[in-house]
């Protein structure tokens, strides 16, 4: 159920990432399983903070570093989209 | 030159730091430092990569007792660390997690068992001992070392504390969002608390929800050491924060608007620190009270042929202020902007000319220029770059750049263009680049 919902959300989220962080890439080229930080898109902690604000405003989900799954959540577009499905309040 | 104690007024059982698993007393701290100092390798320099602010402090203090210099890299980027380790071949890395850096000897800080007895006297450190080196981007692009003596770090901590009305032993707690390896972080989140007998929160909260829980963790008067970026994030989220006694911000100028909002939101005063790696913190202001900066006690501004310099008893020579300032009759000053070529991203200063040079060195790049769009949103403004590189993609150039420049300066976006608007003499007027950026940003969001 979650999985089938996350597909359009992945696309929506990749657009949000590209817009929020002003990346010069086509949102459709972000691979759902590729790393967002480090070697993947090369995002850093300032990006994480800006992205977290956009996610909070769009989906009403406040990210926390103390979440034991935080590394997994930020590991890829798919993982982030799944976390939003589970935690969104709007 | 005399010697001063490693920590300020703590009784043995006073809490010095707060880790996720509980508190660390001054007794525990001194024991941890003595134990670690015994086990450090016999080297001259150490790159302290500890993620916990407390473990960083233990490593820093142990290195001081062993007369080792702590190197403070501008970032944790592997390339940066390797370059510094190459420049200081007597280095090793000190880590508190399983994050050894390939090619650099790493020493993991072990859980220390038991307690060494409280010494008759807190270890003393000579004021003229060089204890740290902070790196800045030099004009050649090579990291420039700035030596920090124990006397400089303690003098800044005391001057900052007295300016902010922090009393020794008032047991306030410091929560900081800034990295402890950054000069301002070292001064305000490490040296300031330990010289005044305060409690240091060991974490480095990032998201507003993290800042909230870190503030909730600590007792007594709360001091939040942070940046405009984190303050803006807290305002945007609108998280209700526990009462804060004082906010100290640095690394980028805070706008009047955000400062007013933050003072209302946190029911407290927001003070800013002005400083730079070469001199450390040099002045303070309450942002809502006006634009003028008041030099910290002991800091003298002098006019010289090269521009304004900072002089203090603890700096070996006058240091040039990297910004354009005007100084009034009372010695207060206003900052008008950076010297032409200097830019600052998230508290890291660099020369645009150097970045452009690095860009042109990338294989396949025929022409290129970095540009910093207008600032002022209290968010970190990233650099953009326009590049002429036929046959290369933006991603390829980014990847090549990533190994040569600090990640914080990587352009967002890097736009490939057929040519740059150079004028007849081959110069690239700033206004033309600004217009290029304006056009590109206006088109953003309407497809890529």
Short mmCIF file of C-alpha atoms in Angstrom, two decimals:
data_model
loop_
_atom_site.label_atom_id
_atom_site.label_comp_id
_atom_site.label_asym_id
_atom_site.label_seq_id
_atom_site.Cartn_x
_atom_site.Cartn_y
_atom_site.Cartn_z
CA UNK A 1 0.00 0.00 0.00
CA UNK A 2 2.71 2.40 1.06
CA UNK A 3 4.82 1.40 -1.88
CA UNK A 4 2.18 2.09 -4.49
CA UNK A 5 1.54 5.54 -2.98
CA UNK A 6 5.19 6.49 -2.89
CA UNK A 7 5.77 6.51 -6.64
CA UNK A 8 4.05 9.82 -7.46
CA UNK A 9 5.34 11.14 -4.14
CA UNK A 10 8.90 10.30 -5.19
CA UNK A 11 8.44 12.43 -8.28
CA UNK A 12 6.90 15.26 -6.29
CA UNK A 13 9.73 15.04 -3.75
CA UNK A 14 12.47 15.08 -6.38
CA UNK A 15 10.94 18.30 -7.75
CA UNK A 16 10.90 19.75 -4.23
CA UNK A 17 14.57 18.81 -3.73
CA UNK A 18 15.67 20.35 -7.03
CA UNK A 19 13.68 23.55 -6.40
CA UNK A 20 14.64 23.97 -2.74
CA UNK A 21 18.34 23.35 -3.29
CA UNK A 22 18.54 25.02 -6.73
CA UNK A 23 20.16 21.98 -8.31
CA UNK A 24 20.84 22.10 -12.01
CA UNK A 25 19.40 18.70 -12.79
CA UNK A 26 16.21 17.28 -14.22
CA UNK A 27 14.21 16.00 -11.23
CA UNK A 28 13.36 12.89 -13.25
CA UNK A 29 17.03 11.91 -13.28
CA UNK A 30 17.26 11.50 -9.49
CA UNK A 31 17.40 7.73 -9.07
CA UNK A 32 15.03 6.61 -6.28
CA UNK A 33 17.73 4.42 -4.72
CA UNK A 34 20.79 6.61 -5.27
CA UNK A 35 22.47 8.39 -2.35
CA UNK A 36 21.32 11.97 -1.75
CA UNK A 37 24.30 13.01 0.37
CA UNK A 38 28.02 12.46 0.01
CA UNK A 39 28.88 10.83 -3.29
CA UNK A 40 25.36 10.85 -4.73
CA UNK A 41 23.92 14.34 -5.21
CA UNK A 42 26.65 15.64 -2.94
CA UNK A 43 24.31 17.36 -0.49
CA UNK A 44 25.57 18.58 2.90
CA UNK A 45 24.12 19.45 6.30
CA UNK A 46 23.02 22.94 5.22
CA UNK A 47 21.02 21.25 2.45
CA UNK A 48 19.61 18.79 4.98
CA UNK A 49 18.37 21.71 7.09
CA UNK A 50 16.82 23.56 4.13
CA UNK A 51 15.27 20.36 2.83
CA UNK A 52 13.84 19.55 6.27
CA UNK A 53 12.10 22.95 6.34
CA UNK A 54 10.59 22.40 2.89
CA UNK A 55 9.39 18.93 3.94
CA UNK A 56 7.93 20.30 7.16
CA UNK A 57 6.07 23.06 5.31
CA UNK A 58 4.85 20.83 2.51
CA UNK A 59 4.00 17.65 4.40
CA UNK A 60 3.90 18.70 8.06
CA UNK A 61 6.62 16.21 8.96
CA UNK A 62 9.38 17.51 11.26
CA UNK A 63 12.65 15.63 10.89
CA UNK A 64 14.78 14.92 13.98
CA UNK A 65 18.42 13.85 14.14
CA UNK A 66 17.58 11.85 17.26
CA UNK A 67 15.34 9.59 15.16
CA UNK A 68 17.34 6.31 15.17
CA UNK A 69 16.45 5.86 11.50
CA UNK A 70 17.57 9.36 10.44
CA UNK A 71 20.53 8.08 8.40
CA UNK A 72 18.31 5.57 6.61
CA UNK A 73 15.63 8.21 6.02
CA UNK A 74 18.09 10.55 4.31
CA UNK A 75 19.85 7.75 2.43
CA UNK A 76 17.78 8.00 -0.75
CA UNK A 77 14.79 9.59 -2.41
CA UNK A 78 12.76 6.40 -1.91
CA UNK A 79 13.62 6.15 1.80
CA UNK A 80 12.75 9.83 2.33
CA UNK A 81 9.48 9.45 0.42
CA UNK A 82 8.56 6.38 2.51
CA UNK A 83 9.26 8.26 5.73
CA UNK A 84 7.04 11.12 4.54
CA UNK A 85 4.19 8.69 3.75
CA UNK A 86 4.42 7.33 7.30
CA UNK A 87 4.74 10.65 9.10
CA UNK A 88 2.97 13.28 7.02
CA UNK A 89 0.26 15.36 8.67
CA UNK A 90 -0.76 17.27 5.57
CA UNK B 1 54.37 34.40 30.64
CA UNK B 2 52.59 32.50 33.36
CA UNK B 3 50.44 29.41 33.29
CA UNK B 4 46.67 29.21 33.75
CA UNK B 5 44.40 26.27 34.63
CA UNK B 6 42.91 24.09 31.92
CA UNK B 7 39.38 24.75 33.17
CA UNK B 8 37.67 27.52 35.08
CA UNK B 9 35.89 27.46 38.43
CA UNK B 10 34.45 23.95 38.77
CA UNK B 11 34.14 21.92 41.95
CA UNK B 12 34.99 18.26 41.32
CA UNK B 13 31.34 17.19 41.21
CA UNK B 14 30.01 20.08 39.12
CA UNK B 15 28.60 18.96 35.79
CA UNK B 16 30.88 20.09 32.98
CA UNK B 17 29.18 18.45 30.01
CA UNK B 18 26.03 16.64 29.04
CA UNK B 19 26.25 13.59 26.78
CA UNK B 20 23.22 11.63 25.53
CA UNK B 21 23.91 8.92 28.16
CA UNK B 22 24.30 11.34 31.06
CA UNK B 23 26.43 14.05 32.57
CA UNK B 24 30.19 14.35 32.86
CA UNK B 25 31.48 16.00 36.01
CA UNK B 26 34.64 18.07 36.21
CA UNK B 27 36.19 15.12 38.12
CA UNK B 28 35.34 12.80 35.22
CA UNK B 29 36.66 15.32 32.70
CA UNK B 30 40.04 15.74 34.37
CA UNK B 31 40.32 11.97 34.69
CA UNK B 32 39.37 11.45 31.03
CA UNK B 33 41.93 14.02 29.91
CA UNK B 34 44.75 12.56 32.00
CA UNK B 35 43.98 9.00 30.83
CA UNK B 36 43.76 9.98 27.17
CA UNK B 37 46.93 12.08 27.35
CA UNK B 38 48.82 8.98 28.56
CA UNK B 39 47.70 6.98 25.54
CA UNK B 40 48.14 9.48 22.70
CA UNK B 41 50.84 8.65 20.15
CA UNK B 42 54.05 10.63 20.23
CA UNK B 43 53.30 13.11 17.47
CA UNK B 44 53.40 16.86 16.97
CA UNK B 45 49.96 17.54 15.49
CA UNK B 46 46.49 16.05 15.77
CA UNK B 47 43.39 16.44 13.60
CA UNK B 48 40.60 16.16 16.16
CA UNK B 49 37.52 14.82 14.34
CA UNK B 50 35.45 13.97 17.42
CA UNK B 51 31.76 14.47 16.71
CA UNK B 52 30.83 14.86 20.38
CA UNK B 53 31.70 18.33 21.65
CA UNK B 54 32.76 16.78 24.96
CA UNK B 55 35.01 14.16 23.34
CA UNK B 56 36.48 16.92 21.17
CA UNK B 57 37.28 18.88 24.34
CA UNK B 58 38.83 15.83 26.03
CA UNK B 59 41.00 15.26 22.94
CA UNK B 60 41.90 18.95 22.69
CA UNK B 61 42.86 19.15 26.38
CA UNK B 62 44.83 15.88 26.27
CA UNK B 63 46.73 17.15 23.22
CA UNK B 64 47.50 20.41 25.07
CA UNK B 65 48.92 18.49 28.02
CA UNK B 66 51.10 16.52 25.59
CA UNK B 67 52.11 19.79 23.89
CA UNK B 68 50.56 18.65 20.63
CA UNK B 69 48.93 21.11 18.25
CA UNK B 70 45.29 20.59 17.31
CA UNK B 71 44.63 21.28 13.62
CA UNK B 72 41.21 22.74 12.82
CA UNK B 73 40.41 21.96 9.16
CA UNK B 74 37.83 24.12 7.37
CA UNK B 75 35.73 21.07 6.64
CA UNK B 76 35.61 17.33 7.11
CA UNK B 77 35.90 16.78 3.36
CA UNK B 78 38.34 13.91 2.86
CA UNK B 79 40.36 15.95 0.36
CA UNK B 80 40.79 18.78 2.85
CA UNK B 81 41.89 16.39 5.59
CA UNK B 82 44.38 14.61 3.33
CA UNK B 83 45.85 17.92 2.20
CA UNK B 84 46.34 19.07 5.77
CA UNK B 85 47.77 15.70 6.80
CA UNK B 86 50.15 16.04 3.83
CA UNK B 87 51.26 19.50 4.99
CA UNK B 88 51.71 18.23 8.56
CA UNK B 89 53.17 14.75 8.13
CA UNK B 90 53.52 14.36 11.91
CA UNK B 91 49.71 14.27 12.20
CA UNK B 92 47.24 11.66 13.28
CA UNK B 93 43.45 11.82 13.42
CA UNK B 94 41.53 11.47 16.66
CA UNK B 95 38.01 10.06 16.25
CA UNK B 96 35.16 9.11 18.53
CA UNK B 97 33.36 6.99 15.94
CA UNK B 98 34.25 4.39 13.39
CA UNK B 99 35.17 7.00 10.84
CA UNK B 100 38.87 6.50 10.16
CA UNK B 101 40.07 8.51 7.17
CA UNK B 102 41.78 6.47 4.50
CA UNK B 103 45.45 7.35 4.34
CA UNK B 104 45.62 9.13 7.73
CA UNK B 105 46.65 7.26 10.87
CA UNK B 106 43.59 7.31 13.12
CA UNK B 107 43.31 6.85 16.85
CA UNK B 108 39.87 5.96 18.18
CA UNK B 109 38.96 7.44 21.56
CA UNK B 110 38.02 4.47 23.73
CA UNK B 111 35.49 4.44 26.51
CA UNK B 112 37.61 5.26 29.52
CA UNK B 113 37.11 3.05 32.55
CA UNK B 114 36.95 4.38 36.08
CA UNK B 115 38.16 7.62 37.56
CA UNK B 116 41.63 8.93 38.13
CA UNK B 117 41.91 10.78 41.46
CA UNK B 118 41.16 14.54 41.48
CA UNK B 119 44.55 16.20 41.26
CA UNK B 120 45.87 18.59 43.90
CA UNK B 121 45.98 21.20 41.20
CA UNK B 122 44.16 21.47 37.86
CA UNK B 123 46.76 21.05 35.08
CA UNK B 124 48.27 24.39 34.07
CA UNK B 125 48.92 25.57 30.51
CA UNK B 126 51.46 28.26 29.56
CA UNK B 127 49.76 31.30 28.02
CA UNK B 128 52.25 31.36 25.14
CA UNK B 129 51.79 27.68 24.22
CA UNK B 130 50.42 27.33 20.68
CA UNK B 131 47.50 24.93 21.09
CA UNK B 132 45.61 25.07 17.80
CA UNK B 133 45.92 26.01 14.15
CA UNK B 134 42.82 27.30 12.36
CA UNK B 135 42.95 27.23 8.58
CA UNK B 136 41.65 29.84 6.17
CA UNK B 137 41.74 29.96 2.39
CA UNK B 138 44.85 31.81 1.39
CA UNK B 139 45.23 33.95 -1.69
CA UNK B 140 46.93 31.07 -3.49
CA UNK B 141 44.14 28.65 -2.62
CA UNK B 142 46.40 26.76 -0.24
CA UNK B 143 45.06 26.60 3.35
CA UNK B 144 46.70 29.32 5.45
CA UNK B 145 47.55 28.36 9.02
CA UNK B 146 46.58 30.70 11.87
CA UNK B 147 48.27 29.80 15.13
CA UNK B 148 46.23 30.10 18.31
CA UNK B 149 47.91 30.35 21.68
CA UNK B 150 46.31 29.29 24.95
CA UNK B 151 46.55 32.95 25.96
CA UNK B 152 44.53 34.05 22.90
CA UNK B 153 41.79 31.48 23.42
CA UNK B 154 41.43 32.19 27.13
CA UNK B 155 41.56 35.97 26.67
CA UNK B 156 38.75 35.84 24.08
CA UNK B 157 36.68 33.55 26.32
CA UNK B 158 37.02 35.94 29.28
CA UNK B 159 36.41 39.08 27.20
CA UNK B 160 33.32 37.54 25.58
CA UNK B 161 32.00 36.34 28.92
CA UNK B 162 32.45 39.70 30.60
CA UNK B 163 30.81 41.52 27.68
CA UNK B 164 27.80 39.21 27.82
CA UNK B 165 27.51 39.32 31.60
CA UNK B 166 28.30 35.64 32.03
CA UNK B 167 29.41 35.14 35.59
CA UNK B 168 31.84 32.46 36.60
CA UNK B 169 30.00 29.75 38.40
CA UNK B 170 26.46 30.84 37.49
CA UNK B 171 26.06 27.29 36.10
CA UNK B 172 24.41 28.31 32.84
CA UNK B 173 24.32 25.71 30.04
CA UNK B 174 25.60 26.20 26.51
CA UNK B 175 23.82 24.53 23.59
CA UNK B 176 25.53 25.07 20.24
CA UNK B 177 24.55 24.38 16.64
CA UNK B 178 27.97 25.39 15.31
CA UNK B 179 30.80 22.92 14.73
CA UNK B 180 33.42 22.89 17.49
CA UNK B 181 36.20 22.59 14.88
CA UNK B 182 35.27 26.04 13.53
CA UNK B 183 37.00 29.04 15.15
CA UNK B 184 33.77 30.61 16.45
CA UNK B 185 32.56 27.20 17.65
CA UNK B 186 35.80 26.57 19.52
CA UNK B 187 35.68 29.98 21.17
CA UNK B 188 31.98 30.25 21.99
CA UNK B 189 30.92 26.63 22.55
CA UNK B 190 34.09 25.14 24.08
CA UNK B 191 36.35 27.80 25.59
CA UNK B 192 33.56 30.13 26.79
CA UNK B 193 31.81 27.44 28.88
CA UNK B 194 34.92 25.80 30.35
CA UNK B 195 36.49 29.12 31.39
CA UNK B 196 33.31 30.11 33.24
CA UNK B 197 32.44 26.83 34.92
CA UNK B 198 29.37 26.30 32.71
CA UNK B 199 27.69 23.14 31.43
CA UNK B 200 28.38 22.25 27.81
CA UNK B 201 25.85 20.26 25.81
CA UNK B 202 27.90 17.73 23.84
CA UNK B 203 25.55 17.54 20.86
CA UNK B 204 25.36 19.59 17.71
CA UNK B 205 21.63 19.97 16.99
CA UNK B 206 20.79 20.64 13.36
CA UNK B 207 17.02 20.62 12.79
CA UNK B 208 14.71 22.88 14.83
CA UNK B 209 13.30 19.80 16.59
CA UNK B 210 16.87 18.87 17.60
CA UNK B 211 17.53 22.36 18.95
CA UNK B 212 14.33 22.14 20.96
CA UNK B 213 15.28 18.83 22.55
CA UNK B 214 18.87 19.92 23.25
CA UNK B 215 17.56 23.04 25.00
CA UNK B 216 15.07 20.90 26.92
CA UNK B 217 17.92 18.56 28.03
CA UNK B 218 19.75 21.24 30.01
CA UNK B 219 18.91 23.01 33.24
CA UNK B 220 19.50 26.54 34.48
CA UNK B 221 20.03 29.55 32.26
CA UNK B 222 20.32 28.49 28.63
CA UNK B 223 22.79 30.05 26.22
CA UNK B 224 22.25 29.20 22.56
CA UNK B 225 25.32 29.57 20.34
CA UNK B 226 24.14 29.52 16.76
CA UNK B 227 23.97 31.09 13.29
CA UNK B 228 21.42 33.11 11.28
CA UNK B 229 20.64 29.95 9.28
CA UNK B 230 19.57 27.97 12.35
CA UNK B 231 17.65 30.94 13.79
CA UNK B 232 15.77 31.37 10.51
CA UNK B 233 14.98 27.63 10.51
CA UNK B 234 13.58 27.86 14.07
CA UNK B 235 11.42 30.86 13.10
CA UNK B 236 10.15 29.13 9.95
CA UNK B 237 9.20 25.98 11.85
CA UNK B 238 7.68 28.02 14.67
CA UNK B 239 8.71 25.40 17.24
CA UNK B 240 7.93 26.56 20.79
CA UNK B 241 11.27 26.68 22.58
CA UNK B 242 11.97 26.47 26.31
CA UNK B 243 13.11 29.80 27.82
CA UNK B 244 16.55 30.84 26.62
CA UNK B 245 18.69 33.31 28.59
CA UNK B 246 20.90 34.48 25.75
CA UNK B 247 21.46 33.86 22.06
CA UNK B 248 24.88 34.32 20.53
CA UNK B 249 25.07 34.29 16.73
CA UNK B 250 27.97 34.48 14.30
CA UNK B 251 29.39 33.24 10.97
CA UNK B 252 27.15 35.53 8.88
CA UNK B 253 25.49 38.91 9.46
CA UNK B 254 22.09 38.66 11.12
CA UNK B 255 19.38 40.92 9.71
CA UNK B 256 17.52 43.34 11.98
CA UNK B 257 14.26 41.64 11.06
CA UNK B 258 15.37 38.16 12.02
CA UNK B 259 17.05 39.42 15.20
CA UNK B 260 13.79 41.12 16.28
CA UNK B 261 11.78 38.01 15.46
CA UNK B 262 14.22 35.77 17.35
CA UNK B 263 14.19 38.07 20.40
CA UNK B 264 10.37 37.87 20.48
CA UNK B 265 10.26 34.13 19.83
CA UNK B 266 12.89 33.17 22.44
CA UNK B 267 12.06 36.03 24.88
CA UNK B 268 15.71 36.95 25.10
CA UNK B 269 18.47 39.15 23.75
CA UNK B 270 20.26 38.19 20.56
CA UNK B 271 23.91 39.18 20.49
CA UNK B 272 26.28 38.78 17.57
CA UNK B 273 30.00 38.22 17.44
CA UNK B 274 32.20 39.68 14.72
CA UNK B 275 35.42 37.84 14.09
CA UNK B 276 37.60 36.05 11.60
CA UNK B 277 39.94 33.09 11.82
CA UNK B 278 43.13 35.20 11.79
CA UNK B 279 42.17 37.10 14.97
CA UNK B 280 39.26 35.17 16.52
CA UNK B 281 36.29 37.03 17.99
CA UNK B 282 36.97 40.76 18.08
CA UNK B 283 33.67 42.58 18.64
CA UNK B 284 30.08 42.20 19.80
CA UNK B 285 26.71 43.89 19.32
CA UNK B 286 23.09 43.39 20.28
CA UNK B 287 21.71 43.34 16.76
CA UNK B 288 18.42 45.08 17.58
CA UNK B 289 20.26 47.94 19.31
CA UNK B 290 21.99 49.12 16.15
CA UNK B 291 24.54 48.36 13.47
CA UNK B 292 27.64 49.34 15.43
CA UNK B 293 30.07 46.76 16.74
CA UNK B 294 31.81 47.28 20.06
CA UNK B 295 35.32 45.79 20.21
CA UNK B 296 35.83 43.26 23.01
CA UNK B 297 37.91 44.51 25.94
CA UNK B 298 41.58 44.42 25.00
CA UNK B 299 40.92 44.69 21.25
CA UNK B 300 42.31 47.87 19.65
CA UNK B 301 41.56 48.98 16.09
CA UNK B 302 44.37 50.79 14.34
CA UNK B 303 44.39 52.50 11.01
CA UNK B 304 47.24 51.45 8.74
CA UNK B 305 48.21 51.92 5.12
CA UNK B 306 46.70 48.55 4.27
CA UNK B 307 43.45 49.31 6.09
CA UNK B 308 42.19 48.74 9.62
CA UNK B 309 44.04 46.27 11.78
CA UNK B 310 43.26 44.54 15.05
CA UNK B 311 45.82 44.64 17.83
CA UNK B 312 45.70 42.79 21.13
CA UNK B 313 48.13 41.65 23.79
CA UNK B 314 47.69 38.03 22.72
CA UNK B 315 48.23 38.37 18.95
CA UNK B 316 51.90 38.38 17.93
CA UNK B 317 51.31 41.06 15.26
CA UNK B 318 48.51 43.34 14.04
CA UNK B 319 45.94 41.49 11.92
CA UNK B 320 44.24 43.10 8.93
CA UNK B 321 40.44 43.26 9.15
CA UNK B 322 39.17 41.42 6.04
CA UNK B 323 36.06 43.63 5.74
CA UNK B 324 35.60 47.27 4.88
CA UNK B 325 34.82 49.09 8.13
CA UNK B 326 34.47 52.64 9.39
CA UNK B 327 35.39 53.44 12.96
CA UNK B 328 33.80 56.28 14.95
CA UNK B 329 35.29 58.49 17.64
CA UNK B 330 34.22 56.09 20.42
CA UNK B 331 36.00 53.22 18.71
CA UNK B 332 32.77 51.53 17.60
CA UNK B 333 32.70 50.36 14.00
CA UNK B 334 30.29 49.57 11.18
CA UNK B 335 30.94 46.84 8.61
CA UNK B 336 30.23 47.87 5.02
CA UNK B 337 31.04 44.64 3.24
CA UNK B 338 33.87 42.43 2.36
CA UNK B 339 36.99 43.42 0.54
CA UNK B 340 36.30 43.13 -3.19
CA UNK B 341 37.36 39.58 -3.88
CA UNK B 342 36.35 37.99 -0.58
CA UNK B 343 33.13 36.06 -0.12
CA UNK B 344 31.71 34.14 2.80
CA UNK B 345 29.50 31.05 2.61
CA UNK B 346 28.24 29.53 5.86
CA UNK B 347 31.10 31.04 7.85
CA UNK B 348 33.82 29.99 5.40
CA UNK B 349 35.71 32.79 3.71
CA UNK B 350 37.37 32.41 0.33
CA UNK B 351 38.64 34.50 -2.55
CA UNK B 352 36.47 34.42 -5.67
CA UNK B 353 39.60 34.71 -7.79
CA UNK B 354 40.93 31.46 -6.29
CA UNK B 355 37.68 29.65 -6.95
CA UNK B 356 37.65 30.87 -10.56
CA UNK B 357 41.21 29.65 -10.94
CA UNK B 358 40.24 26.20 -9.60
CA UNK B 359 37.32 26.09 -12.03
CA UNK B 360 39.55 26.90 -15.00
CA UNK B 361 41.92 24.11 -13.98
CA UNK B 362 39.19 21.49 -14.49
CA UNK B 363 39.86 19.49 -17.63
CA UNK B 364 37.60 20.50 -20.50
CA UNK B 365 36.67 23.88 -18.99
CA UNK B 366 37.41 26.69 -21.44
CA UNK B 367 35.97 29.57 -19.47
CA UNK B 368 34.09 29.94 -16.24
CA UNK B 369 33.14 32.25 -13.41
CA UNK B 370 31.73 31.93 -9.90
CA UNK B 371 29.03 34.33 -8.74
CA UNK B 372 27.49 34.96 -5.31
CA UNK B 373 23.85 36.09 -5.70
CA UNK B 374 22.49 38.86 -3.47
CA UNK B 375 22.40 37.84 0.17
CA UNK B 376 19.94 38.90 2.80
CA UNK B 377 17.45 36.11 3.35
CA UNK B 378 19.29 34.78 6.45
CA UNK B 379 19.56 31.48 4.64
CA UNK B 380 22.91 30.42 3.36
CA UNK B 381 23.35 31.87 -0.10
CA UNK B 382 25.23 29.42 -2.29
CA UNK B 383 27.55 30.29 -5.09
CA UNK B 384 26.53 29.85 -8.72
CA UNK B 385 28.92 29.16 -11.54
CA UNK B 386 28.67 29.68 -15.28
CA UNK B 387 30.94 27.45 -17.28
CA UNK B 388 31.90 27.04 -20.90
CA UNK B 389 32.90 23.41 -21.39
CA UNK B 390 31.71 21.91 -24.68
CA UNK B 391 31.07 18.19 -24.39
CA UNK B 392 31.07 18.23 -20.57
CA UNK B 393 28.02 17.98 -18.35
CA UNK B 394 27.35 20.05 -15.28
CA UNK B 395 27.60 16.88 -13.16
CA UNK B 396 31.03 15.99 -14.56
CA UNK B 397 32.44 19.42 -13.77
CA UNK B 398 30.89 19.34 -10.27
CA UNK B 399 32.50 15.97 -9.63
CA UNK B 400 35.90 17.29 -10.69
CA UNK B 401 35.49 20.43 -8.57
CA UNK B 402 34.51 18.41 -5.51
CA UNK B 403 38.06 17.09 -5.14
CA UNK B 404 39.57 20.58 -5.31
CA UNK B 405 37.38 22.93 -3.32
CA UNK B 406 35.63 22.89 -0.01
CA UNK B 407 32.15 21.36 -0.50
CA UNK B 408 30.45 24.46 0.93
CA UNK B 409 31.69 26.42 -2.10
CA UNK B 410 30.39 23.96 -4.70
CA UNK B 411 28.15 25.98 -7.03
CA UNK B 412 24.36 25.65 -6.85
CA UNK B 413 23.74 25.53 -9.70
CA UNK B 414 26.62 25.04 -12.07
CA UNK B 415 25.22 26.20 -15.40
CA UNK B 416 26.84 25.25 -18.69
CA UNK B 417 26.63 28.12 -21.20
CA UNK B 418 27.91 28.49 -24.80
CA UNK B 419 29.96 31.58 -23.87
CA UNK B 420 30.43 34.18 -21.15
CA UNK B 421 29.46 37.83 -21.75
CA UNK B 422 33.03 39.11 -21.90
CA UNK B 423 33.46 42.66 -23.20
CA UNK B 424 35.71 43.81 -26.03
CA UNK B 425 38.77 43.83 -23.79
CA UNK B 426 38.08 40.29 -22.62
CA UNK B 427 36.99 41.44 -19.16
CA UNK B 428 33.92 39.99 -17.52
CA UNK B 429 32.02 42.91 -15.93
CA UNK B 430 30.35 42.00 -12.63
CA UNK B 431 27.09 43.54 -13.93
CA UNK B 432 27.05 41.15 -16.91
CA UNK B 433 27.49 38.15 -14.65
CA UNK B 434 24.75 39.48 -12.37
CA UNK B 435 22.43 39.82 -15.38
CA UNK B 436 23.25 36.25 -16.46
CA UNK B 437 22.42 35.02 -12.98
CA UNK B 438 19.20 37.06 -12.91
CA UNK B 439 18.08 35.56 -16.20
CA UNK B 440 18.93 32.07 -15.11
CA UNK B 441 17.24 32.37 -11.71
CA UNK B 442 14.14 33.87 -13.34
CA UNK B 443 13.91 30.79 -15.56
CA UNK B 444 14.30 28.42 -12.61
CA UNK B 445 11.25 26.33 -11.95
CA UNK B 446 10.07 26.56 -15.56
CA UNK B 447 11.64 23.29 -16.53
CA UNK B 448 15.35 22.69 -16.55
#
